Short mmCIF file of C-alpha atoms in Angstrom, two decimals:
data_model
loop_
_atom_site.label_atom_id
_atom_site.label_comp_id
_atom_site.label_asym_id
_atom_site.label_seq_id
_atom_site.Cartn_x
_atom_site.Cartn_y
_atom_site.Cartn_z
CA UNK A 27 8.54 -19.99 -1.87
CA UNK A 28 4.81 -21.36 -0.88
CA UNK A 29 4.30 -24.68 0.39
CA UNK A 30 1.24 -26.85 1.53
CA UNK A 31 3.48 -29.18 4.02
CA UNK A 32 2.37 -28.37 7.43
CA UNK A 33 3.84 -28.61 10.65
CA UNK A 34 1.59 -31.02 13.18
CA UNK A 35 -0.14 -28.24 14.80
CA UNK A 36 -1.04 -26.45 11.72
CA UNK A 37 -1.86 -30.21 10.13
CA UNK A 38 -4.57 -30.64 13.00
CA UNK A 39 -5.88 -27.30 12.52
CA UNK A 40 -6.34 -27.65 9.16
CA UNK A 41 -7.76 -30.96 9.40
CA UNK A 42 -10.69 -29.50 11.11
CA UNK A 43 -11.59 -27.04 8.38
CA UNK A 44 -10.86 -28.60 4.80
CA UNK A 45 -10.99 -32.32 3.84
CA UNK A 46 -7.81 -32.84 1.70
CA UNK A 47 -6.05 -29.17 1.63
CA UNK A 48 -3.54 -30.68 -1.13
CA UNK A 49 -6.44 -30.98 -3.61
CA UNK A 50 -8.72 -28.44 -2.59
CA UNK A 51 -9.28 -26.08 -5.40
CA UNK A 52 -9.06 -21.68 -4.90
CA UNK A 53 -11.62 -19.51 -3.72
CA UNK A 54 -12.74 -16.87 -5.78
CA UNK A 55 -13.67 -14.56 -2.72
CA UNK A 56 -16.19 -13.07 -4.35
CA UNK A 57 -18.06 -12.59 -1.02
CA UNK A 58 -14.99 -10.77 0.29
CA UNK A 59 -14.70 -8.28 -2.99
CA UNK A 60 -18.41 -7.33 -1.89
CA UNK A 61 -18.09 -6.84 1.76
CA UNK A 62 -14.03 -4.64 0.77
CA UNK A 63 -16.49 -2.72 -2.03
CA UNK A 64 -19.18 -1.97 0.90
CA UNK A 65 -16.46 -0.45 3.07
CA UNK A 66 -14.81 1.97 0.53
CA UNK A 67 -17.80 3.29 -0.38
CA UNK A 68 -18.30 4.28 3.01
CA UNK A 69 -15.04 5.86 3.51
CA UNK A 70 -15.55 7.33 -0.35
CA UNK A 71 -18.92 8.50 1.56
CA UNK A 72 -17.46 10.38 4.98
CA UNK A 73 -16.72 13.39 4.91
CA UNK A 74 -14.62 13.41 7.93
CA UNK A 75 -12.83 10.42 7.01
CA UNK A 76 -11.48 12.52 3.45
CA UNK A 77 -10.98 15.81 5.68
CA UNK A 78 -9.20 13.33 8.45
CA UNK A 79 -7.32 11.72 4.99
CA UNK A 80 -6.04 15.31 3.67
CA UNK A 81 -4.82 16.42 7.64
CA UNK A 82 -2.86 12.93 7.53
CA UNK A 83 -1.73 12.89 3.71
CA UNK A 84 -0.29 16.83 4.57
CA UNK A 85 1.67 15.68 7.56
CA UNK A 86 2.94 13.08 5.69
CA UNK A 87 4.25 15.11 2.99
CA UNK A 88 5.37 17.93 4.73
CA UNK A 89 7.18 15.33 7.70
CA UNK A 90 10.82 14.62 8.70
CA UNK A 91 11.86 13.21 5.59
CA UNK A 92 10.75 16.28 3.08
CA UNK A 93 14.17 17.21 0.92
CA UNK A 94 15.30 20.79 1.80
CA UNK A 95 14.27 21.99 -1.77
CA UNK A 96 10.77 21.84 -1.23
CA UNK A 97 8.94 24.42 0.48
CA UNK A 98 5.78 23.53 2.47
CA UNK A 99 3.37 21.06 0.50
CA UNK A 100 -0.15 21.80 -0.07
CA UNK A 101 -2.70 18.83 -0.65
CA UNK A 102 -4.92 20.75 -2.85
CA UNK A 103 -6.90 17.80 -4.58
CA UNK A 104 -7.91 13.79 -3.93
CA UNK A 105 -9.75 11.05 -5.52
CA UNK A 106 -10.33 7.96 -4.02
CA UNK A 107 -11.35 6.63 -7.46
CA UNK A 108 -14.75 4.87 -8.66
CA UNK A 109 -14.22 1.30 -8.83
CA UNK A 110 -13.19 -1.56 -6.36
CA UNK A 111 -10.12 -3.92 -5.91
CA UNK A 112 -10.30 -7.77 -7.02
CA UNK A 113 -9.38 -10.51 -5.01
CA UNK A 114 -9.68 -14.06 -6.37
CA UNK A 115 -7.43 -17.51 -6.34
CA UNK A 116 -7.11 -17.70 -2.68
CA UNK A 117 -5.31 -20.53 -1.21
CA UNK A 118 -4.20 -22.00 2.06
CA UNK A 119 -0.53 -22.65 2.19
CA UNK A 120 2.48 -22.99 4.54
CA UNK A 121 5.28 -20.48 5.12
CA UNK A 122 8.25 -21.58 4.13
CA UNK A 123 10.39 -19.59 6.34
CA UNK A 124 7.93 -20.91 9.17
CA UNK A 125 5.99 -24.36 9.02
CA UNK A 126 4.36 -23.02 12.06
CA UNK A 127 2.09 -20.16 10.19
CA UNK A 128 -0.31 -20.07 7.61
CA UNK A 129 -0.67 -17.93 4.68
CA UNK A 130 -3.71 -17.00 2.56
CA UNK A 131 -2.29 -16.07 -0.80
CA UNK A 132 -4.49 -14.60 -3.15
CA UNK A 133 -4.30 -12.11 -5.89
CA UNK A 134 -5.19 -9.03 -6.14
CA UNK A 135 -5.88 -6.37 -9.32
CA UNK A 136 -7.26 -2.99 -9.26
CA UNK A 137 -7.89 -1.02 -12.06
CA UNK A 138 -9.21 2.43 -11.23
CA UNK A 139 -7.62 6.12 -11.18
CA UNK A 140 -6.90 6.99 -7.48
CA UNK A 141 -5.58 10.49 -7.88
CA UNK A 142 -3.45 12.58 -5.43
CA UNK A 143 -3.03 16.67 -6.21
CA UNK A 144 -0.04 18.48 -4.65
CA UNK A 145 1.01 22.26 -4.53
CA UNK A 146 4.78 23.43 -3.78
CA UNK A 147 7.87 24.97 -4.09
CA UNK A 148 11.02 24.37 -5.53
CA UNK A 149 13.98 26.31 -3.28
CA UNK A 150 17.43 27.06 -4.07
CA UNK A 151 19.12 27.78 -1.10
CA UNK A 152 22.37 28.97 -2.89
CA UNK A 153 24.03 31.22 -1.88
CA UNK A 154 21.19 32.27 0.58
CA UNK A 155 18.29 30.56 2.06
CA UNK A 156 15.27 30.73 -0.37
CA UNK A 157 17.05 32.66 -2.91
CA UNK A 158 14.97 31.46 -5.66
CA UNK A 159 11.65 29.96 -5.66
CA UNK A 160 9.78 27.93 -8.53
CA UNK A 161 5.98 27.02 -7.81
CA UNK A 162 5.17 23.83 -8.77
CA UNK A 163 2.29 21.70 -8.80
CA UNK A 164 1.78 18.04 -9.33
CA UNK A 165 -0.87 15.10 -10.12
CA UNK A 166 -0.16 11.94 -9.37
CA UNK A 167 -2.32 9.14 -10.09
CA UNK A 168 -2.60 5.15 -9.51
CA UNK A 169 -4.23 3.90 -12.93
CA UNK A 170 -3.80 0.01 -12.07
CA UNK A 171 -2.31 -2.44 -9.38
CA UNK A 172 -2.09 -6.25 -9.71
CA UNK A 173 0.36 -8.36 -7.67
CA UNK A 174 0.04 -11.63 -5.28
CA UNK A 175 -0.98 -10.77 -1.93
CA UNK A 176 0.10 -13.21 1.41
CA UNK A 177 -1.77 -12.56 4.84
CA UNK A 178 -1.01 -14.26 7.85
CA UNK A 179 -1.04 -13.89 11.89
CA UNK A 180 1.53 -14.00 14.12
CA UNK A 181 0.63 -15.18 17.58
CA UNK A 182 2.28 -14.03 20.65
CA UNK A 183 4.50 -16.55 22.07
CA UNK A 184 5.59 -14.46 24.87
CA UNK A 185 2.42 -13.73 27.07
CA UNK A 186 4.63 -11.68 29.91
CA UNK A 187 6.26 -9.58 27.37
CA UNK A 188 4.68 -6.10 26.42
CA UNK A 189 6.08 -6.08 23.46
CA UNK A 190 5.59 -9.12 21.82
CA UNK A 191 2.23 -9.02 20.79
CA UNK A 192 0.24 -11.06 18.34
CA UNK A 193 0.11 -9.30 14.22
CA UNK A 194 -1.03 -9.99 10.94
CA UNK A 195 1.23 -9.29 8.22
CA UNK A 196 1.00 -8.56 4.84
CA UNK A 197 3.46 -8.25 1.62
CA UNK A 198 3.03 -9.00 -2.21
CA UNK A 199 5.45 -10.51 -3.93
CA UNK A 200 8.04 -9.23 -6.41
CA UNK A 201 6.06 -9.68 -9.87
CA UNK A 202 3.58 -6.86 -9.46
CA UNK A 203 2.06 -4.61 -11.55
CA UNK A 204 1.88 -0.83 -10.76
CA UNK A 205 1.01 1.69 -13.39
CA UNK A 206 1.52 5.73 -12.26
CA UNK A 207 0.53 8.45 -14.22
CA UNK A 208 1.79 11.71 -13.46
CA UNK A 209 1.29 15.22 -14.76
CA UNK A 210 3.37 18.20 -13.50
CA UNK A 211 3.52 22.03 -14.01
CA UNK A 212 6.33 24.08 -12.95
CA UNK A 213 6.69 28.01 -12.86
CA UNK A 214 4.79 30.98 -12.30
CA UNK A 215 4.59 33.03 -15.44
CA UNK A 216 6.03 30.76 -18.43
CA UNK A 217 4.61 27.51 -17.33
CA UNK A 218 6.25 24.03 -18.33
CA UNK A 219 3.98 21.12 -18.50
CA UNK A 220 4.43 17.28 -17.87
CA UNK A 221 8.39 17.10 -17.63
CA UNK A 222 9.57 13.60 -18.19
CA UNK A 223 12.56 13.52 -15.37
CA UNK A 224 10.18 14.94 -12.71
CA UNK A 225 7.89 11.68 -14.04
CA UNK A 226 10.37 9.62 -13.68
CA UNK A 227 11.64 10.67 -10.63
CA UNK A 228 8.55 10.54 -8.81
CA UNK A 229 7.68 7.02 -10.14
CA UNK A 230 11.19 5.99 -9.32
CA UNK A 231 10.35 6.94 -5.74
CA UNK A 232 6.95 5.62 -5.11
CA UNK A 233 8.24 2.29 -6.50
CA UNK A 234 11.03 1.82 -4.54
CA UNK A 235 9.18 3.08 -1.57
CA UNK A 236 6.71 0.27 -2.10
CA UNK A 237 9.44 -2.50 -2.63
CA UNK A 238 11.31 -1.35 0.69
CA UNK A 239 8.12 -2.01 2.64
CA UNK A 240 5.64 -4.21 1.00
CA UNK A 241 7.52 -6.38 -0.89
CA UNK A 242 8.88 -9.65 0.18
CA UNK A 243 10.82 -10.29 2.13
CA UNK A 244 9.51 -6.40 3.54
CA UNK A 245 5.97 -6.85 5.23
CA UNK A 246 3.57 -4.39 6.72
CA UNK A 247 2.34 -5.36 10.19
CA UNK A 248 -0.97 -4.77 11.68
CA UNK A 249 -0.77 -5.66 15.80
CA UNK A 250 -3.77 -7.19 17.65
CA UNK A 251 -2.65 -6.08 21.43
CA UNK A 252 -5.69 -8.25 22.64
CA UNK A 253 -4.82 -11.75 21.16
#
């Protein structure tokens, strides 16, 4: 739950930037949308950045946590889409698990079609290693994201300790919006095309990978080792 009652600290900070928080109205950010648009179209622009992408997207895929049914994965195709993510309503509120931080809440929507092309193998390993193979390959694609997004920075309060270093962190909350569409084609001769369970299983997955680590009460965190 977001709050606007401050502790003191955060009450004299805030003091010093806005007038009367309580009835100070959102931003719309707009000036934020353009400088988050100028960025991804240089990224959309490097080449090395995309080549750097596919290296990291491949280890990724084919890391520690692959099932043993799936041979090596190819990346054999990305799109980093054509338009640009939305922020707007921002507001300046208090945590409520911690009066001493600030959040900026704002929300976020994105409708675009970031796509992400992959090339294995199914394996049954029964009763011998690799004793069947199926090729497979698979399209998946992020058609639109909207959700509430909360920001805010963690200072160190430990200045002799390594470890505890100043972070912002980031999470949406639960009421988002994610649309996924995926295509899939499995076999080598006799090809089936766009089978619902491997659909659903693979929008099962990304979803509950995203609620496990972006969702509140999850977070992602970003350290700052120099604050």
């Amino acid at each position: 739950m977001l709050r606007t009652s401050f502790s003191p600290r955060i009450s004299h900070i805030v003091s010093k930037l806005y007038e009367n928080i309580e009835t100070r109205t959102s931003e719309s950010l707009d000036w934020f949308n353009v400088l988050i648009a100028q960025a991804i179209v240089l990224f959309r622009n490097d080449y090395d950045f995309k080549e750097a992408l596919l290296v990291y997207m491949s280890d990724i895929l084919n890391g520690t946590n692959k099932p043993s049914f799936l041979g090596h994965v190819k990346v054999i195709d990305m799109n980093l889409g054509e338009e640009f993510p939305i922020c707007s309503n921002c507001r300046i509120v208090s945590c409520s698990s911690n009066p001493e931080r600030l959040n900026a809440v704002m929300d976020v929507n994105l409708v675009d079609q970031i796509t992400l092309g992959i090339k294995t193998q199914f394996l049954l390993n029964y009763p011998k290693y690799e004793f069947a193979v199926l090729p497979i390959e698979l399209s998946l694609s992020i058609m639109r994201f909207s959700g509430t997004l909360s920001i805010s920075l963690i200072p160190c309060e430990k200045q002799l300790n390594a470890s505890n270093i100043a972070a912002f962190i980031f999470s949406f909350s639960p009421d988002f919006q994610l649309d996924i569409d995926v295509h899939s084609l499995v076999g080598s001769r006799s090809k089936l095309q766009d089978i619902p369970k491997i659909s659903q299983f693979l929008e099962f997955r990304i979803r509950n990978w995203f609620m496990e680590n972006c969702v509140e009460p999850h977070f992602q965190r970003i350290n700052i080792p120099s604050i």
